[in-house]
mmCIF file of C-alpha atoms in Angstrom:
data_model
loop_
_atom_site.group_PDB
_atom_site.id
_atom_site.type_symbol
_atom_site.label_atom_id
_atom_site.label_comp_id
_atom_site.label_asym_id
_atom_site.label_seq_id
_atom_site.Cartn_x
_atom_site.Cartn_y
_atom_site.Cartn_z
ATOM 1 C CA MET W 1 -35.661 -7.621 54.608
ATOM 2 C CA SER W 2 -36.050 -6.381 58.205
ATOM 3 C CA ALA W 3 -35.793 -9.985 59.438
ATOM 4 C CA PHE W 4 -32.270 -10.058 58.024
ATOM 5 C CA ARG W 5 -31.180 -6.718 59.455
ATOM 6 C CA TYR W 6 -28.722 -7.144 62.303
ATOM 7 C CA THR W 7 -26.750 -4.875 64.607
ATOM 8 C CA HIS W 8 -24.432 -7.309 66.405
ATOM 9 C CA ALA W 9 -22.642 -10.608 65.988
ATOM 10 C CA ILE W 10 -21.022 -12.955 68.488
ATOM 11 C CA VAL W 11 -17.970 -14.908 67.314
ATOM 12 C CA CYS W 12 -15.256 -16.880 69.091
ATOM 13 C CA ARG W 13 -11.575 -17.201 68.294
ATOM 14 C CA ILE W 14 -10.065 -20.574 67.448
ATOM 15 C CA PRO W 15 -8.222 -22.457 70.218
ATOM 16 C CA ASP W 16 -5.101 -24.564 69.618
ATOM 17 C CA SER W 17 -7.136 -27.620 70.651
ATOM 18 C CA TYR W 18 -9.359 -27.153 67.588
ATOM 19 C CA LYS W 19 -6.612 -28.651 65.427
ATOM 20 C CA THR W 20 -6.776 -32.117 66.949
ATOM 21 C CA ASN W 21 -9.811 -32.316 69.232
ATOM 22 C CA ALA W 22 -12.679 -30.645 67.377
ATOM 23 C CA LEU W 23 -15.600 -32.989 66.833
ATOM 24 C CA GLY W 24 -15.822 -34.449 63.352
ATOM 25 C CA VAL W 25 -12.319 -33.574 62.123
ATOM 26 C CA THR W 26 -11.971 -35.280 58.738
ATOM 27 C CA SER W 27 -8.450 -34.275 57.673
ATOM 28 C CA PRO W 28 -5.404 -32.424 59.075
ATOM 29 C CA ILE W 29 -6.149 -28.795 59.939
ATOM 30 C CA ASP W 30 -3.760 -25.958 59.119
ATOM 31 C CA LEU W 31 -4.267 -23.893 62.274
ATOM 32 C CA PRO W 32 -2.621 -20.622 61.097
ATOM 33 C CA LYS W 33 -4.664 -20.820 57.895
ATOM 34 C CA ALA W 34 -7.832 -21.527 59.887
ATOM 35 C CA ARG W 35 -7.230 -18.425 61.998
ATOM 36 C CA LYS W 36 -6.549 -16.288 58.943
ATOM 37 C CA GLN W 37 -9.781 -17.465 57.336
ATOM 38 C CA HIS W 38 -11.682 -16.773 60.542
ATOM 39 C CA GLU W 39 -10.186 -13.271 60.753
ATOM 40 C CA SER W 40 -11.413 -12.587 57.214
ATOM 41 C CA TYR W 41 -14.864 -13.844 58.199
ATOM 42 C CA VAL W 42 -14.981 -11.544 61.232
ATOM 43 C CA ALA W 43 -13.739 -8.624 59.133
ATOM 44 C CA ALA W 44 -16.561 -9.273 56.649
ATOM 45 C CA LEU W 45 -19.118 -9.106 59.463
ATOM 46 C CA ARG W 46 -17.705 -5.765 60.557
ATOM 47 C CA GLU W 47 -17.730 -4.489 56.966
ATOM 48 C CA ILE W 48 -21.488 -5.023 56.742
ATOM 49 C CA GLY W 49 -22.049 -2.839 59.771
ATOM 50 C CA LEU W 50 -22.140 -5.294 62.658
ATOM 51 C CA ASP W 51 -20.714 -4.641 66.108
ATOM 52 C CA VAL W 52 -18.779 -7.867 66.655
ATOM 53 C CA ILE W 53 -18.270 -9.335 70.117
ATOM 54 C CA GLU W 54 -15.198 -11.523 69.772
ATOM 55 C CA LEU W 55 -14.931 -14.107 72.537
ATOM 56 C CA PRO W 56 -11.501 -15.449 73.500
ATOM 57 C CA ALA W 57 -10.468 -18.933 72.450
ATOM 58 C CA ASP W 58 -11.267 -21.572 75.058
ATOM 59 C CA GLU W 59 -8.746 -24.414 75.043
ATOM 60 C CA THR W 60 -11.079 -26.651 77.058
ATOM 61 C CA HIS W 61 -13.704 -26.423 74.305
ATOM 62 C CA PRO W 62 -12.190 -27.265 70.899
ATOM 63 C CA ASP W 63 -15.450 -26.491 69.071
ATOM 64 C CA CYS W 64 -16.015 -23.083 70.687
ATOM 65 C CA VAL W 65 -15.533 -21.334 67.323
ATOM 66 C CA PHE W 66 -18.890 -22.802 66.240
ATOM 67 C CA VAL W 67 -20.953 -20.434 68.377
ATOM 68 C CA GLU W 68 -24.124 -20.787 66.278
ATOM 69 C CA ASP W 69 -24.927 -24.089 67.978
ATOM 70 C CA ILE W 70 -25.078 -22.574 71.471
ATOM 71 C CA ALA W 71 -27.917 -20.046 71.167
ATOM 72 C CA VAL W 72 -30.777 -18.996 68.909
ATOM 73 C CA VAL W 73 -31.597 -15.294 68.953
ATOM 74 C CA CYS W 74 -34.783 -13.952 67.378
ATOM 75 C CA ASN W 75 -37.080 -10.981 68.004
ATOM 76 C CA GLY W 76 -34.860 -9.741 70.805
ATOM 77 C CA THR W 77 -35.006 -13.004 72.772
ATOM 78 C CA ALA W 78 -32.178 -15.516 73.193
ATOM 79 C CA LEU W 79 -32.788 -19.238 73.614
ATOM 80 C CA LEU W 80 -29.867 -21.170 75.072
ATOM 81 C CA THR W 81 -29.616 -24.550 73.393
ATOM 82 C CA ARG W 82 -28.766 -27.997 74.759
ATOM 83 C CA PRO W 83 -25.904 -29.341 72.603
ATOM 84 C CA ALA W 84 -26.021 -33.086 72.017
ATOM 85 C CA HIS W 85 -22.356 -33.724 72.774
ATOM 86 C CA PRO W 86 -21.310 -33.517 76.465
ATOM 87 C CA SER W 87 -18.060 -31.769 75.541
ATOM 88 C CA ARG W 88 -20.008 -28.657 74.544
ATOM 89 C CA GLU W 89 -22.275 -28.277 77.570
ATOM 90 C CA LYS W 90 -20.081 -25.756 79.395
ATOM 91 C CA GLU W 91 -20.101 -23.454 76.366
ATOM 92 C CA VAL W 92 -23.713 -22.692 77.244
ATOM 93 C CA ASP W 93 -22.741 -21.241 80.635
ATOM 94 C CA TYR W 94 -20.366 -18.720 79.098
ATOM 95 C CA MET W 95 -22.847 -17.764 76.379
ATOM 96 C CA ARG W 96 -25.508 -17.160 79.031
ATOM 97 C CA SER W 97 -23.264 -14.549 80.635
ATOM 98 C CA ILE W 98 -22.574 -12.781 77.336
ATOM 99 C CA LEU W 99 -26.219 -12.672 76.288
ATOM 100 C CA LYS W 100 -27.484 -11.508 79.664
ATOM 101 C CA ASN W 101 -24.750 -9.213 80.911
ATOM 102 C CA GLU W 102 -23.192 -7.773 77.769
ATOM 103 C CA LEU W 103 -26.110 -7.757 75.322
ATOM 104 C CA GLU W 104 -28.786 -7.442 78.011
ATOM 105 C CA LEU W 105 -31.120 -9.820 76.198
ATOM 106 C CA PRO W 106 -33.885 -11.803 77.865
ATOM 107 C CA VAL W 107 -32.679 -15.396 77.987
ATOM 108 C CA VAL W 108 -34.845 -18.515 77.781
ATOM 109 C CA GLU W 109 -33.498 -21.886 78.956
ATOM 110 C CA ILE W 110 -34.643 -25.385 78.051
ATOM 111 C CA SER W 111 -36.013 -27.177 81.099
ATOM 112 C CA ASP W 112 -36.562 -30.575 79.445
ATOM 113 C CA LYS W 113 -33.384 -32.525 80.171
ATOM 114 C CA SER W 114 -34.210 -35.042 77.449
ATOM 115 C CA ALA W 115 -34.060 -32.294 74.812
ATOM 116 C CA THR W 116 -31.136 -31.710 72.493
ATOM 117 C CA LEU W 117 -31.016 -28.679 70.236
ATOM 118 C CA GLU W 118 -28.206 -27.078 68.255
ATOM 119 C CA GLY W 119 -28.412 -23.823 66.337
ATOM 120 C CA GLY W 120 -27.094 -25.429 63.172
ATOM 121 C CA ASP W 121 -30.428 -27.226 62.909
ATOM 122 C CA VAL W 122 -32.494 -24.041 63.233
ATOM 123 C CA LEU W 123 -33.488 -22.318 59.995
ATOM 124 C CA PHE W 124 -35.364 -19.026 60.448
ATOM 125 C CA THR W 125 -36.860 -17.763 57.202
ATOM 126 C CA GLY W 126 -37.914 -14.413 58.598
ATOM 127 C CA LYS W 127 -41.472 -15.743 58.832
ATOM 128 C CA GLU W 128 -41.201 -19.191 60.411
ATOM 129 C CA PHE W 129 -38.799 -21.752 61.836
ATOM 130 C CA PHE W 130 -37.777 -25.116 60.450
ATOM 131 C CA VAL W 131 -35.897 -27.370 62.849
ATOM 132 C CA GLY W 132 -33.756 -30.246 61.658
ATOM 133 C CA LEU W 133 -34.254 -33.532 63.482
ATOM 134 C CA SER W 134 -30.703 -34.796 63.258
ATOM 135 C CA GLY W 135 -28.105 -36.591 65.315
ATOM 136 C CA ARG W 136 -27.732 -33.334 67.264
ATOM 137 C CA THR W 137 -31.354 -32.159 67.638
ATOM 138 C CA ASN W 138 -34.370 -34.214 68.723
ATOM 139 C CA GLN W 139 -38.125 -33.726 68.842
ATOM 140 C CA ALA W 140 -38.007 -32.412 72.409
ATOM 141 C CA GLY W 141 -35.491 -29.805 71.303
ATOM 142 C CA ALA W 142 -37.758 -28.754 68.440
ATOM 143 C CA CYS W 143 -40.649 -28.397 70.906
ATOM 144 C CA ALA W 144 -38.473 -26.227 73.146
ATOM 145 C CA LEU W 145 -37.722 -23.915 70.226
ATOM 146 C CA ALA W 146 -41.427 -23.665 69.385
ATOM 147 C CA SER W 147 -42.194 -22.788 73.006
ATOM 148 C CA ALA W 148 -39.504 -20.095 73.115
ATOM 149 C CA PHE W 149 -40.814 -18.343 69.995
ATOM 150 C CA PRO W 150 -44.589 -18.942 69.957
ATOM 151 C CA GLU W 151 -45.152 -16.007 67.592
ATOM 152 C CA PHE W 152 -43.708 -18.049 64.691
ATOM 153 C CA PRO W 153 -44.752 -21.368 63.128
ATOM 154 C CA CYS W 154 -42.144 -24.042 63.912
ATOM 155 C CA THR W 155 -41.889 -27.209 61.847
ATOM 156 C CA PRO W 156 -39.550 -30.191 62.434
ATOM 157 C CA ILE W 157 -37.754 -31.517 59.344
ATOM 158 C CA LYS W 158 -35.959 -34.861 59.280
ATOM 159 C CA VAL W 159 -32.270 -34.610 58.354
ATOM 160 C CA ASP W 160 -30.621 -37.531 56.579
ATOM 161 C CA ASN W 161 -26.861 -38.108 56.361
ATOM 162 C CA HIS W 162 -25.840 -34.601 57.451
ATOM 163 C CA LEU W 163 -24.707 -33.015 60.685
ATOM 164 C CA HIS W 164 -27.326 -30.254 60.658
ATOM 165 C CA LEU W 165 -30.214 -28.958 58.565
ATOM 166 C CA LYS W 166 -28.209 -25.886 57.601
ATOM 167 C CA SER W 167 -25.418 -28.114 56.308
ATOM 168 C CA MET W 168 -27.698 -28.495 53.267
ATOM 169 C CA LEU W 169 -29.753 -25.321 52.965
ATOM 170 C CA THR W 170 -29.875 -21.752 54.271
ATOM 171 C CA MET W 171 -31.521 -18.419 53.500
ATOM 172 C CA ALA W 172 -29.879 -16.511 50.643
ATOM 173 C CA GLY W 173 -32.195 -13.513 50.904
ATOM 174 C CA PRO W 174 -35.767 -12.680 51.862
ATOM 175 C CA ASP W 175 -37.909 -15.695 50.897
ATOM 176 C CA VAL W 176 -35.001 -17.360 49.028
ATOM 177 C CA ILE W 177 -33.738 -20.757 50.174
ATOM 178 C CA CYS W 178 -30.297 -21.776 48.907
ATOM 179 C CA VAL W 179 -30.169 -25.562 48.650
ATOM 180 C CA ALA W 180 -27.569 -28.105 47.552
ATOM 181 C CA SER W 181 -28.265 -30.353 44.582
ATOM 182 C CA ALA W 182 -27.539 -33.534 46.571
ATOM 183 C CA PRO W 183 -30.525 -35.924 46.874
ATOM 184 C CA GLU W 184 -30.766 -35.632 50.681
ATOM 185 C CA ALA W 185 -30.834 -31.816 50.411
ATOM 186 C CA LYS W 186 -33.595 -31.967 47.812
ATOM 187 C CA ASP W 187 -35.540 -34.340 50.066
ATOM 188 C CA ALA W 188 -35.248 -31.895 52.969
ATOM 189 C CA LEU W 189 -36.411 -29.067 50.724
ATOM 190 C CA LYS W 190 -39.438 -31.081 49.620
ATOM 191 C CA ARG W 191 -40.370 -31.629 53.265
ATOM 192 C CA ILE W 192 -40.034 -27.902 53.914
ATOM 193 C CA GLU W 193 -42.146 -26.988 50.883
ATOM 194 C CA ARG W 194 -44.796 -29.487 51.907
ATOM 195 C CA GLU W 195 -45.027 -28.188 55.482
ATOM 196 C CA ALA W 196 -44.273 -24.484 55.000
ATOM 197 C CA THR W 197 -46.787 -21.859 56.037
ATOM 198 C CA PHE W 198 -45.372 -19.486 53.407
ATOM 199 C CA ARG W 199 -44.004 -19.874 49.869
ATOM 200 C CA TYR W 200 -40.316 -19.525 49.032
ATOM 201 C CA GLN W 201 -38.113 -19.290 45.983
ATOM 202 C CA THR W 202 -35.160 -21.663 45.738
ATOM 203 C CA LEU W 203 -31.637 -21.333 44.444
ATOM 204 C CA THR W 204 -29.822 -24.618 43.817
ATOM 205 C CA VAL W 205 -26.025 -24.910 43.893
ATOM 206 C CA PRO W 206 -23.971 -27.984 42.946
ATOM 207 C CA ASP W 207 -21.726 -28.001 46.035
ATOM 208 C CA THR W 208 -23.292 -29.005 49.346
ATOM 209 C CA CYS W 209 -20.913 -26.926 51.473
ATOM 210 C CA ALA W 210 -21.599 -23.870 49.316
ATOM 211 C CA ALA W 211 -25.324 -24.058 50.128
ATOM 212 C CA ASN W 212 -24.514 -22.684 53.560
ATOM 213 C CA VAL W 213 -24.505 -18.886 53.223
ATOM 214 C CA VAL W 214 -24.994 -15.883 55.498
ATOM 215 C CA PHE W 215 -27.404 -13.171 54.375
ATOM 216 C CA ALA W 216 -27.295 -10.025 56.501
ATOM 217 C CA ASN W 217 -27.879 -6.318 55.899
ATOM 218 C CA GLY W 218 -28.247 -6.760 52.154
ATOM 219 C CA VAL W 219 -24.966 -8.668 51.800
ATOM 220 C CA LEU W 220 -24.534 -12.341 50.949
ATOM 221 C CA LEU W 221 -21.472 -14.024 52.411
ATOM 222 C CA HIS W 222 -20.771 -17.188 50.429
ATOM 223 C CA ARG W 223 -17.968 -19.628 49.770
ATOM 224 C CA SER W 224 -15.348 -18.199 47.438
ATOM 225 C CA LYS W 225 -14.782 -19.011 43.795
ATOM 226 C CA ASN W 226 -11.350 -20.327 44.860
ATOM 227 C CA GLU W 227 -13.081 -23.142 46.752
ATOM 228 C CA TYR W 228 -16.375 -23.642 44.898
ATOM 229 C CA PRO W 229 -16.209 -21.900 41.506
ATOM 230 C CA GLU W 230 -19.405 -23.407 40.063
ATOM 231 C CA SER W 231 -21.518 -22.387 43.034
ATOM 232 C CA ALA W 232 -19.902 -18.942 43.212
ATOM 233 C CA LYS W 233 -20.797 -18.410 39.562
ATOM 234 C CA ILE W 234 -24.444 -19.160 40.305
ATOM 235 C CA PHE W 235 -24.467 -16.605 43.126
ATOM 236 C CA GLU W 236 -22.963 -14.015 40.765
ATOM 237 C CA GLU W 237 -25.515 -14.779 38.052
ATOM 238 C CA LYS W 238 -28.662 -15.079 40.178
ATOM 239 C CA LEU W 239 -28.063 -12.795 43.159
ATOM 240 C CA SER W 240 -26.188 -9.866 41.658
ATOM 241 C CA HIS W 241 -28.802 -7.477 43.114
ATOM 242 C CA TRP W 242 -27.176 -8.087 46.516
ATOM 243 C CA THR W 243 -23.633 -7.254 47.518
ATOM 244 C CA LEU W 244 -21.690 -10.516 47.295
ATOM 245 C CA LYS W 245 -18.660 -11.421 49.382
ATOM 246 C CA GLY W 246 -16.787 -14.688 48.784
ATOM 247 C CA LEU W 247 -14.915 -16.224 51.703
ATOM 248 C CA ASP W 248 -12.531 -19.158 52.102
ATOM 249 C CA LEU W 249 -13.450 -21.582 54.874
ATOM 250 C CA SER W 250 -11.616 -24.804 54.061
ATOM 251 C CA GLU W 251 -10.203 -25.283 57.563
ATOM 252 C CA MET W 252 -13.630 -24.945 59.191
ATOM 253 C CA GLU W 253 -15.052 -27.417 56.697
ATOM 254 C CA LYS W 254 -12.520 -30.012 57.860
ATOM 255 C CA ALA W 255 -14.379 -30.071 61.196
ATOM 256 C CA VAL W 256 -17.781 -30.082 59.477
ATOM 257 C CA GLY W 257 -18.037 -26.317 59.962
ATOM 258 C CA CYS W 258 -19.571 -23.749 57.634
ATOM 259 C CA LEU W 259 -20.288 -20.023 57.353
ATOM 260 C CA THR W 260 -23.346 -19.814 59.591
ATOM 261 C CA CYS W 261 -21.629 -21.953 62.278
ATOM 262 C CA CYS W 262 -19.164 -19.218 63.174
ATOM 263 C CA SER W 263 -21.497 -16.467 64.345
ATOM 264 C CA ILE W 264 -24.707 -15.631 66.156
ATOM 265 C CA LEU W 265 -26.416 -12.682 64.464
ATOM 266 C CA ILE W 266 -28.465 -10.333 66.637
ATOM 267 C CA ARG W 267 -30.687 -7.345 66.066
ATOM 268 C CA LYS W 268 -30.775 -4.925 68.989
ATOM 269 C CA THR W 269 -32.607 -1.638 69.094
ATOM 270 C CA ARG W 270 -30.302 -0.211 71.738
ATOM 271 C CA HIS W 271 -26.569 0.101 71.215
ATOM 272 C CA LEU W 272 -24.287 -2.332 72.995
ATOM 273 C CA LYS W 273 -22.205 -0.800 75.740
ATOM 274 C CA ASN W 274 -18.512 -0.757 75.025
ATOM 275 C CA ILE W 275 -16.987 -3.942 76.444
ATOM 276 C CA MET W 276 -13.783 -4.097 74.462
#
């Protein structure tokens, strides 16, 4: 469980530009509703004991709310990613400042300019990494992740028909992988099981978006029964030994966002200085 114990989280507020200019918008976004849902998400992170650093909305970066893609933090080290889309490159500069100056973490940067890597493709099981090879992350990016965290096995996994690896599966507890029932998700899981250094249990849910969950400090944040009742029922039946918290995230989903996308979770041994 210690791998899923965290002290801090980084989140970012939603800019007005998110409504029309976020990458991958599939349907009209209700901006006030999106902000209300995000506020509930941030409140849930605080409720589970995290010190939340809330970055201001950046109108020049419509996708800034999806902070997960910009850095991978593990074992007290932060790796700055190289987002595939040019519109997100400047987000890395701001995140560098936060990680170095506010959280005082050692920061690793990717020197290979051919590499692309986004945090949504990085699944850390607590024991090893799996990296999705997707439209946003390439082999060079996976190699950069492996180099940054040499203490853990790191295995690339091909991603079919999805934005990121964690669009299909995430960790729902120590050694428990939550996976969607869709064929491409099952294929990704088979690749993971074939290549994994360790053995994992699996929990299958019928809704692909509901397979993206956040497990932290003994609490499982999952999509609410209002949005995905069948999946929420499975969480209640199979994972009742954890504290469960259902959240609405419909307006993030319209820009191909999900629960893990909206935060970077960090474990620090020293308390963060007060920056608010």
